[in-house]
């Protein structure tokens, strides 16, 4: 055997345990386990940055697990983005307005300020514009 059993051990916290499970029993891993798996560290452990030689067949199976983890992460991201897009569209959708045509326009007096001057307007000081 060209590898240590400890890197694939699930209970000992092996670096590649989740990757191996993803390659062989993808349904055993939960969404949280897929999201927690660091792909960069896993690929580094497979390629041999740790210095432990691995059989070619095992490294191929582990790379398949990495691809499945990456695929599942991409699928979860797509689902989350689609859900956020739907919520944004629902928040900003135009509402149905059942206003009669008579009330669609306002009367002139309802939207225009009166030109009458009252006591409060007389007591206000003139605005000082410093245009220098």
CSV table of C-alpha atoms in Angstrom, one decimal:
chain,number,residue,atom,x,y,z
A,1,UNK,CA,0.0,0.0,0.0
A,2,UNK,CA,1.4,3.4,-1.0
A,3,UNK,CA,-0.4,5.5,1.6
A,4,UNK,CA,-1.1,5.8,5.3
A,5,UNK,CA,-4.5,4.6,6.5
A,6,UNK,CA,-4.7,7.7,8.7
A,7,UNK,CA,-5.3,10.1,5.8
A,8,UNK,CA,-8.5,8.2,4.9
A,9,UNK,CA,-9.7,7.5,8.4
A,10,UNK,CA,-13.0,9.2,9.1
A,11,UNK,CA,-12.8,9.1,12.9
A,12,UNK,CA,-9.2,10.3,13.1
A,13,UNK,CA,-10.0,13.4,11.1
A,14,UNK,CA,-8.1,12.3,8.0
A,15,UNK,CA,-7.4,14.9,5.5
A,16,UNK,CA,-9.0,13.0,2.7
A,17,UNK,CA,-11.8,11.1,4.4
A,18,UNK,CA,-14.6,13.3,3.0
A,19,UNK,CA,-13.0,13.2,-0.4
A,20,UNK,CA,-12.9,9.4,-0.4
A,21,UNK,CA,-16.5,9.3,0.7
A,22,UNK,CA,-17.5,11.7,-2.0
A,23,UNK,CA,-15.9,9.4,-4.6
A,24,UNK,CA,-17.5,6.2,-3.4
A,25,UNK,CA,-20.6,7.1,-1.4
A,26,UNK,CA,-21.6,10.6,-2.4
A,27,UNK,CA,-25.0,10.3,-0.6
A,28,UNK,CA,-23.4,9.8,2.8
A,29,UNK,CA,-22.1,13.3,3.0
A,30,UNK,CA,-24.3,16.2,4.1
A,31,UNK,CA,-24.5,19.6,2.6
A,32,UNK,CA,-22.5,21.1,5.5
A,33,UNK,CA,-19.8,18.5,4.9
A,34,UNK,CA,-19.6,19.4,1.2
A,35,UNK,CA,-19.4,23.1,2.0
A,36,UNK,CA,-16.7,22.6,4.7
A,37,UNK,CA,-14.4,20.7,2.5
A,38,UNK,CA,-11.5,22.8,1.3
A,39,UNK,CA,-10.7,21.8,-2.2
A,40,UNK,CA,-7.3,23.4,-2.4
A,41,UNK,CA,-6.0,21.5,0.7
A,42,UNK,CA,-7.5,18.3,-0.5
A,43,UNK,CA,-5.9,18.5,-4.0
A,44,UNK,CA,-2.6,19.5,-2.3
A,45,UNK,CA,-2.8,16.4,-0.2
A,46,UNK,CA,-3.6,14.2,-3.2
A,47,UNK,CA,-0.9,15.6,-5.5
A,48,UNK,CA,1.8,15.0,-2.9
A,49,UNK,CA,2.6,18.2,-1.1
A,50,UNK,CA,2.6,16.3,2.1
A,51,UNK,CA,5.4,14.0,0.8
A,52,UNK,CA,3.5,10.7,1.2
A,53,UNK,CA,3.4,8.6,-2.0
A,54,UNK,CA,0.0,7.3,-3.1
A,55,UNK,CA,-1.0,4.7,-5.6
A,56,UNK,CA,-2.2,6.0,-9.0
A,57,UNK,CA,-5.6,4.2,-8.6
A,58,UNK,CA,-6.2,5.8,-5.2
A,59,UNK,CA,-5.2,9.3,-6.4
A,60,UNK,CA,-7.6,8.9,-9.3
A,61,UNK,CA,-10.4,8.0,-7.0
A,62,UNK,CA,-9.6,10.8,-4.7
A,63,UNK,CA,-9.5,13.3,-7.6
A,64,UNK,CA,-13.0,12.0,-8.6
A,65,UNK,CA,-14.1,12.8,-5.1
A,66,UNK,CA,-12.7,16.3,-5.4
A,67,UNK,CA,-14.6,16.8,-8.7
A,68,UNK,CA,-17.8,15.6,-7.1
A,69,UNK,CA,-17.3,17.9,-4.2
A,70,UNK,CA,-16.6,20.8,-6.5
A,71,UNK,CA,-19.7,20.0,-8.6
A,72,UNK,CA,-21.9,19.8,-5.5
A,73,UNK,CA,-20.5,23.1,-4.2
A,74,UNK,CA,-21.2,24.8,-7.6
A,75,UNK,CA,-24.8,23.3,-7.6
A,76,UNK,CA,-25.4,24.7,-4.1
A,77,UNK,CA,-24.1,28.1,-5.1
A,78,UNK,CA,-26.4,28.1,-8.2
A,79,UNK,CA,-29.4,27.2,-6.1
A,80,UNK,CA,-28.6,29.9,-3.5
A,81,UNK,CA,-28.2,32.5,-6.3
A,82,UNK,CA,-31.4,31.5,-8.0
A,83,UNK,CA,-33.3,31.7,-4.6
A,84,UNK,CA,-31.8,35.2,-4.0
A,85,UNK,CA,-32.8,36.3,-7.5
A,86,UNK,CA,-36.4,35.1,-7.0
A,87,UNK,CA,-36.6,36.9,-3.7
A,88,UNK,CA,-35.3,40.1,-5.2
A,89,UNK,CA,-37.7,39.9,-8.1
A,90,UNK,CA,-40.6,39.3,-5.7
A,91,UNK,CA,-39.6,42.3,-3.6
A,92,UNK,CA,-39.4,44.7,-6.5
A,93,UNK,CA,-42.2,43.4,-8.7
A,94,UNK,CA,-44.8,45.9,-9.7
A,95,UNK,CA,-48.0,45.6,-7.7
A,96,UNK,CA,-51.5,45.4,-9.2
A,97,UNK,CA,-53.2,48.8,-8.9
A,98,UNK,CA,-57.0,48.9,-8.9
A,99,UNK,CA,-57.3,52.6,-9.1
A,100,UNK,CA,-60.2,54.0,-11.1
A,101,UNK,CA,-59.4,56.3,-14.0
A,102,UNK,CA,-61.1,59.3,-12.3
A,103,UNK,CA,-58.6,59.1,-9.4
A,104,UNK,CA,-55.5,58.6,-11.6
A,105,UNK,CA,-55.2,62.4,-12.0
A,106,UNK,CA,-55.1,64.9,-9.2
A,107,UNK,CA,-56.9,68.2,-9.1
A,108,UNK,CA,-54.8,71.4,-9.6
A,109,UNK,CA,-55.5,72.7,-6.1
A,110,UNK,CA,-54.6,69.4,-4.4
A,111,UNK,CA,-51.0,69.4,-5.7
A,112,UNK,CA,-50.3,73.2,-6.0
A,113,UNK,CA,-49.2,75.3,-3.1
A,114,UNK,CA,-51.2,78.5,-2.4
A,115,UNK,CA,-49.6,81.8,-3.1
A,116,UNK,CA,-51.0,83.5,0.0
A,117,UNK,CA,-48.6,84.9,2.5
A,118,UNK,CA,-49.3,84.4,6.2
A,119,UNK,CA,-47.7,85.8,9.4
A,120,UNK,CA,-45.2,83.0,9.6
A,121,UNK,CA,-43.8,83.7,6.2
A,122,UNK,CA,-43.3,87.4,7.0
A,123,UNK,CA,-41.3,86.6,10.2
A,124,UNK,CA,-38.8,84.4,8.4
A,125,UNK,CA,-35.5,86.1,7.7
A,126,UNK,CA,-34.2,86.4,4.2
A,127,UNK,CA,-31.9,83.6,3.2
A,128,UNK,CA,-28.2,84.7,3.0
A,129,UNK,CA,-26.6,83.5,-0.2
A,130,UNK,CA,-22.8,83.8,-0.1
A,131,UNK,CA,-21.9,83.8,-3.7
A,132,UNK,CA,-18.4,85.2,-3.3
